[in-house]
Amino acid sequence: MEPKASQLSSTVAAVAVAVTVAAAMMGSSDAHEFYVGGRDGWVENPSESFDQWAGRNRFQVNDSLVFRYEMEDSVLVVTEADYRACNTSNPLWKLHGGHSVFRLTRSGPFFFISGAAGRCERGQKLVVVVLSVRGPRRGAAAPPPLAPAPPPLGFAPYGAPPPSMLQPPTAPPAFTAAGGPAEGEPPSPVSGCSAGATLSMAAVAMFGGVAAFLL
């Protein structure tokens, strides 16, 4: 029993790893990069305020922020209290080098301020709020309505007359063949029976065709 239990544990572990990798790949495939400040980048006086820039974007988990800034500047990730006070002495993370990428690994707010003296007080700071649930970027189209099911075979559609009310079409007039009885002369009993049988067979065949068409 122990080898089977060990094999089962290994299989479960392998499946868990595969699911984790697949989830990571799905999350990263839908991730987006946002260039902070647009064309201006992480500067002191951008043409569009950082609050306006953040307000027109939608941030989700695994998205990334790209900071482009001067070499003497930096980006500090801080708490909300330090963000409000523009406190640069106790950052959670410090990004420097002129070009930095910060990945949004959780939902909730992130607070950024400039590491250069006096720039945070002059408005070089940013708040980004990450959505808690990753959903579609655009509304999904509703599926088309299902077509009504056809009526079961053997039942006539609503409003159709019953088969007993259907009358076969009138038989075409018979033409007198050469050598037949003259006009006005009554036919013999044999020829009259044959004609009646022929008309009956034609009526049955045509009635059957109409009934099959309706079914």
GROMACS .gro file of C-alpha atoms in nm:
model
  215
    1MET     CA    1   0.000   0.000   0.000
    2GLU     CA    2   0.288   0.240   0.070
    3PRO     CA    3   0.418   0.248  -0.293
    4LYS     CA    4   0.066   0.329  -0.419
    5ALA     CA    5   0.023   0.606  -0.160
    6SER     CA    6   0.361   0.752  -0.253
    7GLN     CA    7   0.273   0.740  -0.622
    8LEU     CA    8  -0.061   0.911  -0.553
    9SER     CA    9   0.111   1.187  -0.353
   10SER     CA   10   0.357   1.245  -0.638
   11THR     CA   11   0.073   1.266  -0.889
   12VAL     CA   12  -0.119   1.516  -0.676
   13ALA     CA   13   0.193   1.729  -0.633
   14ALA     CA   14   0.260   1.725  -1.008
   15VAL     CA   15  -0.098   1.830  -1.083
   16ALA     CA   16  -0.077   2.113  -0.828
   17VAL     CA   17   0.244   2.242  -0.987
   18ALA     CA   18   0.091   2.225  -1.334
   19VAL     CA   19  -0.218   2.418  -1.222
   20THR     CA   20  -0.001   2.683  -1.055
   21VAL     CA   21   0.212   2.727  -1.367
   22ALA     CA   22  -0.097   2.745  -1.590
   23ALA     CA   23  -0.257   3.007  -1.366
   24ALA     CA   24   0.062   3.213  -1.370
   25MET     CA   25   0.080   3.193  -1.749
   26MET     CA   26  -0.284   3.296  -1.785
   27GLY     CA   27  -0.235   3.591  -1.551
   28SER     CA   28   0.082   3.710  -1.723
   29SER     CA   29  -0.066   3.672  -2.073
   30ASP     CA   30  -0.332   3.931  -1.986
   31ALA     CA   31  -0.096   4.168  -1.800
   32HIS     CA   32  -0.044   4.523  -1.925
   33GLU     CA   33   0.231   4.783  -1.892
   34PHE     CA   34   0.144   5.143  -1.806
   35TYR     CA   35   0.395   5.422  -1.866
   36VAL     CA   36   0.354   5.657  -1.571
   37GLY     CA   37   0.289   6.012  -1.686
   38GLY     CA   38   0.253   5.915  -2.052
   39ARG     CA   39   0.503   6.089  -2.277
   40ASP     CA   40   0.630   6.315  -2.000
   41GLY     CA   41   0.722   6.031  -1.768
   42TRP     CA   42   0.799   6.063  -1.396
   43VAL     CA   43   0.874   6.437  -1.387
   44GLU     CA   44   0.808   6.727  -1.155
   45ASN     CA   45   0.562   6.924  -1.369
   46PRO     CA   46   0.385   6.689  -1.614
   47SER     CA   47   0.138   6.823  -1.868
   48GLU     CA   48  -0.123   6.591  -1.713
   49SER     CA   49  -0.132   6.547  -1.337
   50PHE     CA   50  -0.056   6.201  -1.203
   51ASP     CA   51  -0.399   6.188  -1.039
   52GLN     CA   52  -0.566   6.246  -1.376
   53TRP     CA   53  -0.340   5.990  -1.543
   54ALA     CA   54  -0.424   5.726  -1.281
   55GLY     CA   55  -0.795   5.810  -1.293
   56ARG     CA   56  -0.831   5.729  -1.663
   57ASN     CA   57  -0.657   5.391  -1.637
   58ARG     CA   58  -0.772   5.059  -1.496
   59PHE     CA   59  -0.510   4.862  -1.304
   60GLN     CA   60  -0.531   4.491  -1.232
   61VAL     CA   61  -0.313   4.234  -1.055
   62ASN     CA   62   0.007   4.147  -1.249
   63ASP     CA   63   0.001   4.473  -1.446
   64SER     CA   64   0.323   4.676  -1.439
   65LEU     CA   65   0.407   5.045  -1.398
   66VAL     CA   66   0.697   5.178  -1.605
   67PHE     CA   67   0.874   5.482  -1.456
   68ARG     CA   68   1.103   5.694  -1.675
   69TYR     CA   69   1.284   5.973  -1.494
   70GLU     CA   70   1.607   6.168  -1.462
   71MET     CA   71   1.912   5.997  -1.315
   72GLU     CA   72   1.920   6.229  -1.013
   73ASP     CA   73   1.560   6.142  -0.931
   74SER     CA   74   1.412   5.818  -0.792
   75VAL     CA   75   1.079   5.651  -0.713
   76LEU     CA   76   0.989   5.562  -0.356
   77VAL     CA   77   0.715   5.314  -0.267
   78VAL     CA   78   0.579   5.430   0.067
   79THR     CA   79   0.290   5.388   0.310
   80GLU     CA   80  -0.018   5.607   0.295
   81ALA     CA   81   0.100   5.809   0.596
   82ASP     CA   82   0.439   5.880   0.436
   83TYR     CA   83   0.266   5.961   0.109
   84ARG     CA   84   0.053   6.227   0.276
   85ALA     CA   85   0.349   6.370   0.467
   86CYS     CA   86   0.593   6.340   0.171
   87ASN     CA   87   0.828   6.150   0.402
   88THR     CA   88   1.123   6.016   0.199
   89SER     CA   89   1.320   5.873   0.493
   90ASN     CA   90   1.141   5.539   0.533
   91PRO     CA   91   1.047   5.391   0.191
   92LEU     CA   92   0.922   5.036   0.146
   93TRP     CA   93   1.112   5.012  -0.185
   94LYS     CA   94   1.337   5.250  -0.374
   95LEU     CA   95   1.359   5.248  -0.753
   96HIS     CA   96   1.649   5.428  -0.919
   97GLY     CA   97   1.853   5.425  -1.239
   98GLY     CA   98   1.635   5.634  -1.471
   99HIS     CA   99   1.410   5.347  -1.585
  100SER     CA  100   1.221   5.118  -1.347
  101VAL     CA  101   0.938   4.866  -1.375
  102PHE     CA  102   0.716   4.800  -1.075
  103ARG     CA  103   0.479   4.501  -1.084
  104LEU     CA  104   0.141   4.526  -0.912
  105THR     CA  105   0.131   4.191  -0.730
  106ARG     CA  106  -0.181   4.246  -0.517
  107SER     CA  107  -0.507   4.433  -0.511
  108GLY     CA  108  -0.550   4.760  -0.324
  109PRO     CA  109  -0.368   5.096  -0.321
  110PHE     CA  110   0.000   5.162  -0.395
  111PHE     CA  111   0.166   5.493  -0.300
  112PHE     CA  112   0.462   5.645  -0.486
  113ILE     CA  113   0.656   5.967  -0.424
  114SER     CA  114   0.967   6.123  -0.573
  115GLY     CA  115   1.292   6.067  -0.386
  116ALA     CA  116   1.432   6.407  -0.488
  117ALA     CA  117   1.410   6.680  -0.224
  118GLY     CA  118   1.102   6.900  -0.246
  119ARG     CA  119   0.946   6.732  -0.550
  120CYS     CA  120   0.679   6.540  -0.362
  121GLU     CA  121   0.559   6.864  -0.204
  122ARG     CA  122   0.528   7.011  -0.555
  123GLY     CA  123   0.302   6.729  -0.671
  124GLN     CA  124   0.535   6.453  -0.795
  125LYS     CA  125   0.350   6.168  -0.627
  126LEU     CA  126   0.109   5.899  -0.739
  127VAL     CA  127  -0.164   5.673  -0.599
  128VAL     CA  128  -0.260   5.360  -0.795
  129VAL     CA  129  -0.557   5.144  -0.690
  130VAL     CA  130  -0.550   4.785  -0.821
  131LEU     CA  131  -0.881   4.606  -0.875
  132SER     CA  132  -0.946   4.299  -0.663
  133VAL     CA  133  -1.084   4.074  -0.938
  134ARG     CA  134  -0.936   4.030  -1.282
  135GLY     CA  135  -1.221   4.051  -1.531
  136PRO     CA  136  -1.249   4.106  -1.907
  137ARG     CA  137  -1.118   4.439  -2.032
  138ARG     CA  138  -1.438   4.490  -2.228
  139GLY     CA  139  -1.792   4.369  -2.180
  140ALA     CA  140  -1.851   4.024  -2.326
  141ALA     CA  141  -2.125   3.996  -2.586
  142ALA     CA  142  -2.439   3.813  -2.478
  143PRO     CA  143  -2.497   3.476  -2.650
  144PRO     CA  144  -2.766   3.472  -2.922
  145PRO     CA  145  -3.109   3.338  -2.818
  146LEU     CA  146  -3.176   2.974  -2.887
  147ALA     CA  147  -3.409   2.891  -3.176
  148PRO     CA  148  -3.738   2.722  -3.075
  149ALA     CA  149  -3.735   2.345  -3.111
  150PRO     CA  150  -3.931   2.204  -3.409
  151PRO     CA  151  -4.259   2.024  -3.327
  152PRO     CA  152  -4.231   1.645  -3.288
  153LEU     CA  153  -4.302   1.435  -3.593
  154GLY     CA  154  -4.655   1.307  -3.625
  155PHE     CA  155  -4.823   1.628  -3.499
  156ALA     CA  156  -4.961   1.895  -3.729
  157PRO     CA  157  -4.868   2.258  -3.653
  158TYR     CA  158  -5.117   2.470  -3.460
  159GLY     CA  159  -5.400   2.598  -3.679
  160ALA     CA  160  -5.354   2.341  -3.956
  161PRO     CA  161  -5.672   2.152  -4.059
  162PRO     CA  162  -5.690   1.781  -3.969
  163PRO     CA  163  -5.610   1.532  -4.246
  164SER     CA  164  -5.979   1.430  -4.266
  165MET     CA  165  -6.072   1.780  -4.388
  166LEU     CA  166  -5.817   1.782  -4.670
  167GLN     CA  167  -5.976   1.712  -5.007
  168PRO     CA  168  -5.771   1.568  -5.292
  169PRO     CA  169  -5.752   1.789  -5.600
  170THR     CA  170  -6.005   1.733  -5.871
  171ALA     CA  171  -5.892   1.476  -6.126
  172PRO     CA  172  -5.820   1.619  -6.474
  173PRO     CA  173  -6.086   1.557  -6.741
  174ALA     CA  174  -6.042   1.235  -6.934
  175PHE     CA  175  -5.985   1.253  -7.306
  176THR     CA  176  -6.151   1.005  -7.542
  177ALA     CA  177  -5.893   0.787  -7.715
  178ALA     CA  178  -5.923   0.679  -8.077
  179GLY     CA  179  -6.157   0.387  -8.115
  180GLY     CA  180  -6.336   0.459  -7.784
  181PRO     CA  181  -6.707   0.517  -7.736
  182ALA     CA  182  -6.859   0.810  -7.919
  183GLU     CA  183  -6.962   1.127  -7.743
  184GLY     CA  184  -7.295   1.083  -7.568
  185GLU     CA  185  -7.269   0.703  -7.568
  186PRO     CA  186  -7.267   0.556  -7.216
  187PRO     CA  187  -6.954   0.356  -7.132
  188SER     CA  188  -6.967  -0.016  -7.077
  189PRO     CA  189  -6.971  -0.147  -6.719
  190VAL     CA  190  -6.613  -0.280  -6.747
  191SER     CA  191  -6.467   0.048  -6.872
  192GLY     CA  192  -6.661   0.242  -6.605
  193CYS     CA  193  -6.515   0.025  -6.327
  194SER     CA  194  -6.164   0.062  -6.465
  195ALA     CA  195  -6.198   0.440  -6.478
  196GLY     CA  196  -6.334   0.448  -6.123
  197ALA     CA  197  -6.046   0.233  -5.996
  198THR     CA  198  -5.792   0.452  -6.173
  199LEU     CA  199  -5.941   0.768  -6.022
  200SER     CA  200  -5.948   0.609  -5.677
  201MET     CA  201  -5.581   0.509  -5.700
  202ALA     CA  202  -5.486   0.858  -5.820
  203ALA     CA  203  -5.681   1.018  -5.535
  204VAL     CA  204  -5.517   0.791  -5.275
  205ALA     CA  205  -5.170   0.864  -5.414
  206MET     CA  206  -5.226   1.240  -5.417
  207PHE     CA  207  -5.380   1.236  -5.066
  208GLY     CA  208  -5.080   1.042  -4.938
  209GLY     CA  209  -4.843   1.299  -5.092
  210VAL     CA  210  -5.028   1.588  -4.926
  211ALA     CA  211  -5.028   1.411  -4.588
  212ALA     CA  212  -4.655   1.336  -4.617
  213PHE     CA  213  -4.586   1.702  -4.703
  214LEU     CA  214  -4.778   1.822  -4.397
  215LEU     CA  215  -4.596   1.575  -4.167
   0.00000   0.00000   0.00000
